[in-house]
GROMACS .gro file of C-alpha atoms in nm:
model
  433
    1UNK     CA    1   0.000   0.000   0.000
    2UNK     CA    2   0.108   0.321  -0.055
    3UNK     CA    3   0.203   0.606   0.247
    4UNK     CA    4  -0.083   0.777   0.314
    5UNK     CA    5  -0.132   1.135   0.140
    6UNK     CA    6  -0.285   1.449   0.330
    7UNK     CA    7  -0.670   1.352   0.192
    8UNK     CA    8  -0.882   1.540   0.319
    9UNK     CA    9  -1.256   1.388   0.578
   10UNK     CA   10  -1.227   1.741   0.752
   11UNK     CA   11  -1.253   1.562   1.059
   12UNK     CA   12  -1.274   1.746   1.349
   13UNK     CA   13  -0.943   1.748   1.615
   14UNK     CA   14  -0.885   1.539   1.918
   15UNK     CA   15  -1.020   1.717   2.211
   16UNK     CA   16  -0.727   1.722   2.436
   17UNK     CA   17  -0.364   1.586   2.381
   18UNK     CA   18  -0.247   1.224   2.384
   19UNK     CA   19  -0.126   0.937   2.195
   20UNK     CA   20  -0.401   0.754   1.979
   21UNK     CA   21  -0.450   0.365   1.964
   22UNK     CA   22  -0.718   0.287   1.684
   23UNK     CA   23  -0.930  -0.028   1.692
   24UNK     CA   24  -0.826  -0.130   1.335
   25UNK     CA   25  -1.025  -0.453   1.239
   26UNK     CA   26  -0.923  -0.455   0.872
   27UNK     CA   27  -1.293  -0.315   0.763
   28UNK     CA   28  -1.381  -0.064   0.539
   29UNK     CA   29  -1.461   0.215   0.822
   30UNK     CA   30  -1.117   0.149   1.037
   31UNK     CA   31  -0.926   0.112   0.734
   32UNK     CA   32  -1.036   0.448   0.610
   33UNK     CA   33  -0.942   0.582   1.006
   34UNK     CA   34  -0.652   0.466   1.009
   35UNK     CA   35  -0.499   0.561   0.701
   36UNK     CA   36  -0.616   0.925   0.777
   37UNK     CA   37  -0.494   0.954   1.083
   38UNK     CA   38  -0.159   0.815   0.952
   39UNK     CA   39  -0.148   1.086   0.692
   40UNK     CA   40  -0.140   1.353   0.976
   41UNK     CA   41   0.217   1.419   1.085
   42UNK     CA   42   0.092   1.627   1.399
   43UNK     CA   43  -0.083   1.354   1.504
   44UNK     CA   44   0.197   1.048   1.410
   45UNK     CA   45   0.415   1.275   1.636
   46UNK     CA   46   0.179   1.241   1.959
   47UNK     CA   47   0.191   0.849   1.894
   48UNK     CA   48  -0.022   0.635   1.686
   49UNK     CA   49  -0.076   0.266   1.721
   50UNK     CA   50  -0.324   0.043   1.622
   51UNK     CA   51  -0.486  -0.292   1.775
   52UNK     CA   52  -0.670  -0.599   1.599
   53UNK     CA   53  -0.888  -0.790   1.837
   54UNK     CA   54  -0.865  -1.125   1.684
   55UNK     CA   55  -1.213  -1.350   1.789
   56UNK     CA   56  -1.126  -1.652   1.655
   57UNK     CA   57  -1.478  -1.620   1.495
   58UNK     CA   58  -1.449  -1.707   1.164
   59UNK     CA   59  -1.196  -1.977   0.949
   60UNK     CA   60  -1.020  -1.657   0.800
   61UNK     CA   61  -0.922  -1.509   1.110
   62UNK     CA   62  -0.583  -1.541   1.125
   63UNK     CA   63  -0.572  -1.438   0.746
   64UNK     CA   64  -0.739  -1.123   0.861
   65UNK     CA   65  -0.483  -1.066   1.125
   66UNK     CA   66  -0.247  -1.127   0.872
   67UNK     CA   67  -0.363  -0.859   0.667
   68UNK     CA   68  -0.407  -0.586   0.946
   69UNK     CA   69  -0.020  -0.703   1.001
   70UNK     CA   70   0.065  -0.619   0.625
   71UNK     CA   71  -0.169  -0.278   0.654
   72UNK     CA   72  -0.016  -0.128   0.996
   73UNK     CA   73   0.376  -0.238   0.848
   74UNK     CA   74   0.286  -0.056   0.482
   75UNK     CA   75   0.178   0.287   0.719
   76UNK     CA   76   0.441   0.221   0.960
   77UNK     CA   77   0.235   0.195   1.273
   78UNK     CA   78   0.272  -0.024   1.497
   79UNK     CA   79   0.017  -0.304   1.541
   80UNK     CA   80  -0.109  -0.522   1.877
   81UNK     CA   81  -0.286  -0.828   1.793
   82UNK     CA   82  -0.482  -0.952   2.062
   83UNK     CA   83  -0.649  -1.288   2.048
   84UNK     CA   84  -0.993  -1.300   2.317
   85UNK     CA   85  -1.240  -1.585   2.351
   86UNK     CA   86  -1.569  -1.513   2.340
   87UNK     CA   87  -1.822  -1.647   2.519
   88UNK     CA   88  -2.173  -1.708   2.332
   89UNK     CA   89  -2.325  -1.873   2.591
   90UNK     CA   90  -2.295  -1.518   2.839
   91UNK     CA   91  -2.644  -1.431   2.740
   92UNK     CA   92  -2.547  -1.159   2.521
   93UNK     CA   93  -2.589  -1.314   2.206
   94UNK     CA   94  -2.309  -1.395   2.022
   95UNK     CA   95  -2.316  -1.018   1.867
   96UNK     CA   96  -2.295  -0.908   2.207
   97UNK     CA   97  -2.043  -1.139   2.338
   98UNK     CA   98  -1.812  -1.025   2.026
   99UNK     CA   99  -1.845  -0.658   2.136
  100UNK     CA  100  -1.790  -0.715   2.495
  101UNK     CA  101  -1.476  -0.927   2.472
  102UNK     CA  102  -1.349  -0.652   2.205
  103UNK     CA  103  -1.393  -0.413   2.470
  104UNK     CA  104  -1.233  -0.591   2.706
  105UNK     CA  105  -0.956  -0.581   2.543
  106UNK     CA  106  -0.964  -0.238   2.460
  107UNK     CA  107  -0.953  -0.165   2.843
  108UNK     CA  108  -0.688  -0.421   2.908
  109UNK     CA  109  -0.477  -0.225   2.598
  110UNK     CA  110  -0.516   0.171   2.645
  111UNK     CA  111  -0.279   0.315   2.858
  112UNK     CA  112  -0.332   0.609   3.091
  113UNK     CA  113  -0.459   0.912   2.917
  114UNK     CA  114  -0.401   0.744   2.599
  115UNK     CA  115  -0.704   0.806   2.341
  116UNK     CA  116  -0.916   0.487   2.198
  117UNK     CA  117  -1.047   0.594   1.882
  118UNK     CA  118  -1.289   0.400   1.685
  119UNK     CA  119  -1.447   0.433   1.329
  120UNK     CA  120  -1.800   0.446   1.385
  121UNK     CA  121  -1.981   0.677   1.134
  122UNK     CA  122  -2.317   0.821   1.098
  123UNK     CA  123  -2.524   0.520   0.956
  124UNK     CA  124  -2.396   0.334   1.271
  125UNK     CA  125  -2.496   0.619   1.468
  126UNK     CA  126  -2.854   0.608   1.311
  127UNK     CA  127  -2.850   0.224   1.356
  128UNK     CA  128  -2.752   0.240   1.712
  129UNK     CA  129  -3.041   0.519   1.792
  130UNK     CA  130  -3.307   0.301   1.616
  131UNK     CA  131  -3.209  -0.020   1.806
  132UNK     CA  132  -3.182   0.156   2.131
  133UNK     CA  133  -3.533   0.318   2.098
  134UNK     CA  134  -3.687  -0.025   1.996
  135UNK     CA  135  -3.596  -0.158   2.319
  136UNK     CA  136  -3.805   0.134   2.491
  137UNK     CA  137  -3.483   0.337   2.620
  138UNK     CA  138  -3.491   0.688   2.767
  139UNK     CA  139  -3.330   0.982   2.665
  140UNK     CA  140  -2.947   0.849   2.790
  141UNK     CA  141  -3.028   0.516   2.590
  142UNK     CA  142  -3.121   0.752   2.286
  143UNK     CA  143  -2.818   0.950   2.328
  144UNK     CA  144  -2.629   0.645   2.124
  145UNK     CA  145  -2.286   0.720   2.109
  146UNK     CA  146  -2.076   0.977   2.181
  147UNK     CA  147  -1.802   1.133   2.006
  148UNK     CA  148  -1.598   1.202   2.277
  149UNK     CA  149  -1.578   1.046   2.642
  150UNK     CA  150  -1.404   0.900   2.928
  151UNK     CA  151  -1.288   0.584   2.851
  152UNK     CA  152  -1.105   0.358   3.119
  153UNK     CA  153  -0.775   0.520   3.177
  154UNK     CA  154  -0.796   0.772   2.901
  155UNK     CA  155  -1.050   0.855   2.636
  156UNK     CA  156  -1.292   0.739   2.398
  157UNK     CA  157  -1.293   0.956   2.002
  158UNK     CA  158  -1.527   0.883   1.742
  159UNK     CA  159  -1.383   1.097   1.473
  160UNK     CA  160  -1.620   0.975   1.178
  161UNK     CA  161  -1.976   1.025   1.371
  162UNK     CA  162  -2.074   1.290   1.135
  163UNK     CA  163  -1.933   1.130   0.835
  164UNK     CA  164  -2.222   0.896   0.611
  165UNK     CA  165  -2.050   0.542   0.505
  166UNK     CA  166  -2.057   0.655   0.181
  167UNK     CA  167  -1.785   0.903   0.179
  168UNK     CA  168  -1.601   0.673   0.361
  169UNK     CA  169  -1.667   0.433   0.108
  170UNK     CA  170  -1.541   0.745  -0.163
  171UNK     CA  171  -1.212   0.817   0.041
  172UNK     CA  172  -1.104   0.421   0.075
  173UNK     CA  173  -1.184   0.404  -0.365
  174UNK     CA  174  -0.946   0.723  -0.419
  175UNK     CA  175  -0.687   0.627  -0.144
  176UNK     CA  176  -0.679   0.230  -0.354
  177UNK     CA  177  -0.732   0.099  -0.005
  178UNK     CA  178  -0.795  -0.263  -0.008
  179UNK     CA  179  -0.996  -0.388   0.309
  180UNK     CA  180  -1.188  -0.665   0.472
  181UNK     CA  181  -1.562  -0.825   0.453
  182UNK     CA  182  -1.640  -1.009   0.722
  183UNK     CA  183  -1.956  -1.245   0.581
  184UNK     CA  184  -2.135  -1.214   0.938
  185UNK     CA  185  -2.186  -0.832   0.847
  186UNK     CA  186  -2.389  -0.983   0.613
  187UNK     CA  187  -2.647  -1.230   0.859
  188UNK     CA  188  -2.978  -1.079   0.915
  189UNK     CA  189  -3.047  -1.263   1.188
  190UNK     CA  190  -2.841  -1.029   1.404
  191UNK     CA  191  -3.043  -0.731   1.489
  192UNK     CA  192  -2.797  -0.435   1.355
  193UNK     CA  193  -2.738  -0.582   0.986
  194UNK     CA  194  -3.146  -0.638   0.965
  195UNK     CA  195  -3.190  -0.293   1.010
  196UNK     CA  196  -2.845  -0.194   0.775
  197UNK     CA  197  -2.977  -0.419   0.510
  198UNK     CA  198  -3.357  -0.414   0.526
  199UNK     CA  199  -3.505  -0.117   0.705
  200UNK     CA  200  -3.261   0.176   0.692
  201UNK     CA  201  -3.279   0.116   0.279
  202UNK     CA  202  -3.662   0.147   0.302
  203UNK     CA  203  -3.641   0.454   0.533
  204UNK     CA  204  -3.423   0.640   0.284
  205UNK     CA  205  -3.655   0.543  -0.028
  206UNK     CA  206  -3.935   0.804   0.156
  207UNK     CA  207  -3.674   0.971   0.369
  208UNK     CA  208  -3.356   1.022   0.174
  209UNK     CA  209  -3.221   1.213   0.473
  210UNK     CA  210  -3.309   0.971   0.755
  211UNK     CA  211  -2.979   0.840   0.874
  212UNK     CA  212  -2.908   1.182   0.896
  213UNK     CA  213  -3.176   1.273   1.069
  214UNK     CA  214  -3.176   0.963   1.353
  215UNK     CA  215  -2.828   1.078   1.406
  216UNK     CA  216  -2.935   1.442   1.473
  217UNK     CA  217  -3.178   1.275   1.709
  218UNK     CA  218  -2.931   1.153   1.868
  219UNK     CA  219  -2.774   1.393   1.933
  220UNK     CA  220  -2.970   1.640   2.049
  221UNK     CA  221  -3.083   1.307   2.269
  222UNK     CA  222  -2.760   1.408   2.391
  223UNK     CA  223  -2.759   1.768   2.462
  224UNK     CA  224  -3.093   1.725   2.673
  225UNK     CA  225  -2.945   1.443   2.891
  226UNK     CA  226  -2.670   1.654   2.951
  227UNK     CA  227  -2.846   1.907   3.108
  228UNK     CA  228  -3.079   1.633   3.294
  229UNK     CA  229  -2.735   1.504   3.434
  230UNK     CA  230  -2.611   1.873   3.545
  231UNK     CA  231  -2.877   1.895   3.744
  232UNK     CA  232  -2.851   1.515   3.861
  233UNK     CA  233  -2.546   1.560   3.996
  234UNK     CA  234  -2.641   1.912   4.195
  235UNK     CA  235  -2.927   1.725   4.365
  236UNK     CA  236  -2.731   1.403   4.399
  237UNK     CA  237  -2.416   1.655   4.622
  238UNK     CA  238  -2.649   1.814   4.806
  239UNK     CA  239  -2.824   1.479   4.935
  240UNK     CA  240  -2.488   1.300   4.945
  241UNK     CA  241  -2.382   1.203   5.387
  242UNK     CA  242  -2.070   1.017   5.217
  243UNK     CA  243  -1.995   0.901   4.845
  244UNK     CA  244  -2.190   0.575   4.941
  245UNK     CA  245  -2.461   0.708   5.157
  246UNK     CA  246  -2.750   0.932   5.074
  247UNK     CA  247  -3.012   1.129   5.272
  248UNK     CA  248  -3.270   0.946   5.197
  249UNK     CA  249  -3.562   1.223   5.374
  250UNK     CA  250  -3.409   1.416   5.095
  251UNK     CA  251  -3.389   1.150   4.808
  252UNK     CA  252  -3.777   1.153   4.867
  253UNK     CA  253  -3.839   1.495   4.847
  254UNK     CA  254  -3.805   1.481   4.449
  255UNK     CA  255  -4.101   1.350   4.151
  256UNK     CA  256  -4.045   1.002   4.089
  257UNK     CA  257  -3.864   1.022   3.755
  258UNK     CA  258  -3.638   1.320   3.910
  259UNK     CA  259  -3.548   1.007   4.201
  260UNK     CA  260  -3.478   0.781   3.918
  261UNK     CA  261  -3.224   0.967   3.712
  262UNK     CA  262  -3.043   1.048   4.089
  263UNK     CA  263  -3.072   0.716   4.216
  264UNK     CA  264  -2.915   0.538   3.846
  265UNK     CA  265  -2.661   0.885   3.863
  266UNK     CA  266  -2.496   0.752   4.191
  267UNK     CA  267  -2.498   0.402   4.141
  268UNK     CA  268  -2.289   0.479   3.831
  269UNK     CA  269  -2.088   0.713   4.021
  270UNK     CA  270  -1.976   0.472   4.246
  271UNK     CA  271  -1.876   0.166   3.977
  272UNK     CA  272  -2.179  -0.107   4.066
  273UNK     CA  273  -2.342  -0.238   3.809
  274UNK     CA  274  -2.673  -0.071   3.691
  275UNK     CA  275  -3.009  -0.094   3.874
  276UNK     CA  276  -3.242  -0.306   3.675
  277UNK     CA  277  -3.554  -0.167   3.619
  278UNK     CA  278  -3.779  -0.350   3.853
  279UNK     CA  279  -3.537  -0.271   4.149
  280UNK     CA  280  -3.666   0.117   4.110
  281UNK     CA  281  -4.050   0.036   4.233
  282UNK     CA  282  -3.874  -0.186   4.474
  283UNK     CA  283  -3.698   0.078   4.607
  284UNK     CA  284  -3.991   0.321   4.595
  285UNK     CA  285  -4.246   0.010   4.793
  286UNK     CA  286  -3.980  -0.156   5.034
  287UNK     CA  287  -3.668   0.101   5.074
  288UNK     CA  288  -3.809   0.509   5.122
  289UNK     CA  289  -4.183   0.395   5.239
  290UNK     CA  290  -3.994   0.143   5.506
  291UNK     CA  291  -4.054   0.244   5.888
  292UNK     CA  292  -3.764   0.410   6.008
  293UNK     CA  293  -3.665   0.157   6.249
  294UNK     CA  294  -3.667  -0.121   5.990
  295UNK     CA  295  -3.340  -0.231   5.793
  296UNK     CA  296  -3.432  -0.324   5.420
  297UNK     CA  297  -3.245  -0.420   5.161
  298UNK     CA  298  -3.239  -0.476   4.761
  299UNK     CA  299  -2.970  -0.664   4.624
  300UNK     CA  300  -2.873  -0.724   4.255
  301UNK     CA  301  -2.573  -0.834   4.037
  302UNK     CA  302  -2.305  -0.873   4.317
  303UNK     CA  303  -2.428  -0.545   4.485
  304UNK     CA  304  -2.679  -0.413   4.773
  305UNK     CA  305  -2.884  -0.112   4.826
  306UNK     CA  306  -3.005  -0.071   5.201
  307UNK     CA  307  -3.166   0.162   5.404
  308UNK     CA  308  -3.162   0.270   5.795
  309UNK     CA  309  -3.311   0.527   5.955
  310UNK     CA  310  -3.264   0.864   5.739
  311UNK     CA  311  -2.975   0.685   5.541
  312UNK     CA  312  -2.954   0.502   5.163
  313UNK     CA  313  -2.634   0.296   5.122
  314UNK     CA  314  -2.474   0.095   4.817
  315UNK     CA  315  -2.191  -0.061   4.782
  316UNK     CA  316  -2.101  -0.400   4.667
  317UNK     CA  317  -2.170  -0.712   4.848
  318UNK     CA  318  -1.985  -0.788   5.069
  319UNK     CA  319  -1.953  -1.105   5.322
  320UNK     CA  320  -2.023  -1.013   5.737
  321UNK     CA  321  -1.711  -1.121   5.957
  322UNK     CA  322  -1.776  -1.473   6.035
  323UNK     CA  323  -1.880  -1.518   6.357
  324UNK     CA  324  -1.618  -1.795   6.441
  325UNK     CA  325  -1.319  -1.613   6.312
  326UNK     CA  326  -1.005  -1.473   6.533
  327UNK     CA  327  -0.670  -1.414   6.482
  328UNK     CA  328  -0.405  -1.278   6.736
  329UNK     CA  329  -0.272  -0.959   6.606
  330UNK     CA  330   0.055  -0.770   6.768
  331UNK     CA  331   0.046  -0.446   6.508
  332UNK     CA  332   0.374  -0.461   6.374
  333UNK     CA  333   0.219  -0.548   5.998
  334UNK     CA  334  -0.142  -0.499   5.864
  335UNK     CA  335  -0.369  -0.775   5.971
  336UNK     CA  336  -0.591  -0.867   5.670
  337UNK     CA  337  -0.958  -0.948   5.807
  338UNK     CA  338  -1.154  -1.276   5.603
  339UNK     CA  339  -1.384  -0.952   5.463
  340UNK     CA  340  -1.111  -0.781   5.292
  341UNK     CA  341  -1.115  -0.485   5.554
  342UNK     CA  342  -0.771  -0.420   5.695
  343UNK     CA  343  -0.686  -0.343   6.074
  344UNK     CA  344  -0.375  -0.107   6.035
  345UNK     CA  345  -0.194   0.075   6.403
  346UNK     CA  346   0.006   0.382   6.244
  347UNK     CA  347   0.274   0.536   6.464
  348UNK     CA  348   0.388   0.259   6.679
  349UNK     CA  349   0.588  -0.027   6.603
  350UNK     CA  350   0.336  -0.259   6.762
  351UNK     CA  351   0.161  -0.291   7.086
  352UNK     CA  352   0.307  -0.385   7.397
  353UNK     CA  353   0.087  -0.781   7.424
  354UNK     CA  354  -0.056  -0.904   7.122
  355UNK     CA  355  -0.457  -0.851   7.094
  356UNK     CA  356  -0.714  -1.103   7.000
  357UNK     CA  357  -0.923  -1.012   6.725
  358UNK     CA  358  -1.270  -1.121   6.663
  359UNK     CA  359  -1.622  -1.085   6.550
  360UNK     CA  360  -1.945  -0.985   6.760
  361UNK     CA  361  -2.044  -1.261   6.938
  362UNK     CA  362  -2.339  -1.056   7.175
  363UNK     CA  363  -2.296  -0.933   7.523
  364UNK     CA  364  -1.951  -0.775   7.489
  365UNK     CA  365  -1.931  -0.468   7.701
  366UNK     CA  366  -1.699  -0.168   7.742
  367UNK     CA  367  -1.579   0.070   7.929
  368UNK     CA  368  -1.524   0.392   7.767
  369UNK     CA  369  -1.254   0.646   7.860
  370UNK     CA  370  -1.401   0.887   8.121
  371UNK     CA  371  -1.656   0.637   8.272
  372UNK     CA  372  -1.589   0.457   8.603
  373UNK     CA  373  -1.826   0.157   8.482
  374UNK     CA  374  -1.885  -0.039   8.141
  375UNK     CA  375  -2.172   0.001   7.862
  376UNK     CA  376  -2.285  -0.273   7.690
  377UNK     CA  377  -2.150  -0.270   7.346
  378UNK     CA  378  -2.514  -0.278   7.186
  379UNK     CA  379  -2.607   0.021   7.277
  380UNK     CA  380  -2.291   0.251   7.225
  381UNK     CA  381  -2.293   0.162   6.849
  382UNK     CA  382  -2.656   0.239   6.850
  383UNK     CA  383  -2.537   0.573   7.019
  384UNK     CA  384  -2.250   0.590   6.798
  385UNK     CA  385  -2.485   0.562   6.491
  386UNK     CA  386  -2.295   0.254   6.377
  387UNK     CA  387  -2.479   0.161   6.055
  388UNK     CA  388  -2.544  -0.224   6.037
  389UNK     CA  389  -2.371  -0.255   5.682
  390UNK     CA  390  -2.071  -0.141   5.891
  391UNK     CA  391  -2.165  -0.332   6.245
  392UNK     CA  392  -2.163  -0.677   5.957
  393UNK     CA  393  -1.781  -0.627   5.943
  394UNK     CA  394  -1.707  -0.527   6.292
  395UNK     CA  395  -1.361  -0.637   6.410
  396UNK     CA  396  -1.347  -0.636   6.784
  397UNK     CA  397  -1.027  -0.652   6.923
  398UNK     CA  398  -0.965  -0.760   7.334
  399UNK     CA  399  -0.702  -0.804   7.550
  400UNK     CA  400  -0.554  -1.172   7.680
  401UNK     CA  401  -0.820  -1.183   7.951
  402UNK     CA  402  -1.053  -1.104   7.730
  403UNK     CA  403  -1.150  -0.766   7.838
  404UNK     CA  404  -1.267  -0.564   7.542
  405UNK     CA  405  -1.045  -0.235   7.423
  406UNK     CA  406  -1.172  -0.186   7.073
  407UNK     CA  407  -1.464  -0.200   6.865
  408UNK     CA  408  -1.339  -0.097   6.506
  409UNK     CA  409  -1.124   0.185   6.520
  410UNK     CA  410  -1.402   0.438   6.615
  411UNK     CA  411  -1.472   0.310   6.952
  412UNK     CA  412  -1.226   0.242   7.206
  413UNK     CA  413  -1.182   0.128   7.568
  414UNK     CA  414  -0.990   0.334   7.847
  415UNK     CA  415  -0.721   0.195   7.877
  416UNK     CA  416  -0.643   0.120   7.476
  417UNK     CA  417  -0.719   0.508   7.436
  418UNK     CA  418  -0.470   0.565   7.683
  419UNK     CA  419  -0.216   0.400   7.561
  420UNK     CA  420  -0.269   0.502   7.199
  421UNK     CA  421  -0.261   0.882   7.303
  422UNK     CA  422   0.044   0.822   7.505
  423UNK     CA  423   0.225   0.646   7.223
  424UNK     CA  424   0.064   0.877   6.968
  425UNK     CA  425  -0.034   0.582   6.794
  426UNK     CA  426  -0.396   0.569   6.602
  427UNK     CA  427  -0.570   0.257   6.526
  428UNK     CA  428  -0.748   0.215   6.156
  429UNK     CA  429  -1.021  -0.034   6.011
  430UNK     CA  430  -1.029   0.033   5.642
  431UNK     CA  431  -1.202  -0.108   5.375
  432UNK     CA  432  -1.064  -0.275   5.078
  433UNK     CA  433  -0.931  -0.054   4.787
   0.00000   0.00000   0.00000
């Protein structure tokens, strides 16, 4: 092939600074991406690489490789091939499982601040905003894809989103570009070609202009979630007790559909999965209409939603300390706890007899530094405000003769808060990560 020439897709420029990996599979719409972006010194000098994500799919595969291999060396830039197995029994289809394994190793791949930029164009765009809004989605499902957005450790650029497949298709004949078919573009029995190959050309019989217009839908789609999400996030800080705990007097102040789009906004904002649909009314009948004395909870895909008293909490799930486990600690190195929590003492090289540690086991009691005469342990963490997703995990830790001197790192016994403020030494419990 020959080295690329300064063609022309007026394409618009990165957003911010950093090298550029492309997801080059060979097609017609990478191929086209690539070779642009290699015929742009300014960018070459940032750092360009590409990446094949080989499927093992199809009989050809390693032919296609092969061919991204004799591409990348032709344009002189370097090329990762990266071989994934997909899974078609995941319950994503086998379309599905395809994408997610490619994306997977997209986020294995990019580096930090590094930008990921794939060749999506218009007609996908269209594609993607017709398939989302026959599943029923809301504006952020309608909002398709984005040109530009965090991605990982870096970023996410869609150059070509404004750009129809045909003057791709006009660039890659004047460039002589040769490229790829892969014959499953062709099925229709996978949802996105049905609508590429059947519906989309009946659409633009009566509507020449309706790819263009789907993707304008989008994105104005777009533009209105953005401003729904503004003012997501200045509800969500002003409700917020800590970045996994919400007021949740306040959380029921707002509409319905207002508590929605805040409740799906901080569930994203904290990594877990997203709340399925049903889990909503669930939170609406069992979570803010539960007595205030009662504990409920909603769990779902390896996370849990919970509330007590004024308080919403979410976090992933995570295992109570088991109510058999101890270990004998002396503070001279971290003691890992079976829940992943870590018992650190900072500013002492250990303490003076090792401590046992242990769960809850009822009827511990404590005396607390100022009183003459103990408590039971119950009822300081109810006075302490202890929430029970943190009272689960609780390491106790208690002298040889068992007397108690610690209850997590909040709550301490005389004489272990004397001898921590004469060593100024602190005791920490802290959660994984």
């Amino acid at each position: 092939m020959e080295h690329p020439t300064a063609m022309s897709l007026a394409l618009p420029a990165p957003p911010r600074n950093g090298p550029l990996l492309v997801g080059f599979s060979g097609g017609l719409d990478s191929s086209v991406l690539l070779h642009h972006l290699a015929a742009l010194p300014a960018l070459r000098a940032r750092g360009l690489r590409a990446l094949h994500v080989h499927h093992g799919l199809h009989p050809e595969a390693d032919a296609w490789a092969a061919h991204c291999q004799t591409v990348c060396a032709g344009l002189g830039v370097p090329l990762q091939v990266v071989r994934v197995a997909v899974d078609p029994g995941c319950g994503l289809g086998r379309e599905g499982a395809a994408r997610a394994a490619r994306h997977a190793a997209f986020l294995q791949a990019l580096q930090d601040d590094e930008i990921l930029v794939l060749a999506h164009h218009r007609d996908d765009q269209a594609e993607t905003f017709l398939l989302r809004a026959l599943r029923g989605s809301g504006v952020d499902g309608l909002v398709a894809m984005r040109a530009w957005r965090p991605y990982a450790h870096g970023w996410l650029w869609r150059p070509l989103l404004e750009l129809p497949r045909a003057a791709l298709a006009a660039y890659a004949r004047a460039a002589g570009l040769r490229w790829l078919d892969d014959p499953a573009n062709a099925d229709p029995s996978f949802d996105r070609n049905f609508l590429r190959r059947q519906v989309l050309p009946l659409l633009h019989q009566r509507w020449p202009q309706a790819a263009a217009n789907l993707a304008r839908s989008a994105a104005l789609a777009a533009q209105a979630a953005d401003l729904l999400d503004a003012d997501d996030a200045a509800l969500l800080a002003g409700m917020r007790l800590a970045p996994d705990t919400l007021n949740a007097d306040a959380l029921r102040t707002l509409a319905p559909a207002r508590r929605a789009r805040v409740l799906r906004h901080w569930i994203a904002a904290l990594g877990l999965p997203p709340l399925p649909g049903p889990a909503l009314a669930r939170i609406e009948r069992e979570l803010l209409d539960a007595p205030r004395d009662a504990n409920p909870r909603i769990d779902w895909h390896g996370a849990r939603l919970q509330r007590w008293r004024d308080r919403l909490h979410a976090g992933p799930l995570r295992a109570p300390l088991p109510a058999d486990w101890h270990a004998d600690w002396d503070g001279r190195a971290p003691l890992a706890l079976p829940t992943g929590d870590v018992l650190h003492l900072h500013g002492s090289a250990g303490f003076d007899a090792p401590l046992r540690v242990h769960a809850r086991r009822g009827g511990e009691r404590i005396r607390l530094p100022g009183r003459t005469h103990s408590h039971a342990l119950k009822h300081v963490l109810q006075a302490a405000g202890l929430p029970p997703w943190r009272r689960e995990r609780l390491p106790l830790l208690s002298a040889a003769d068992g007397t108690l001197l610690a209850a997590g790192d909040g709550i301490l016994a005389a004489p272990l808060a004397d001898w921590l403020r004469t060593c100024n030494a602190r005791l920490q419990w802290a959660a994984p990560g």
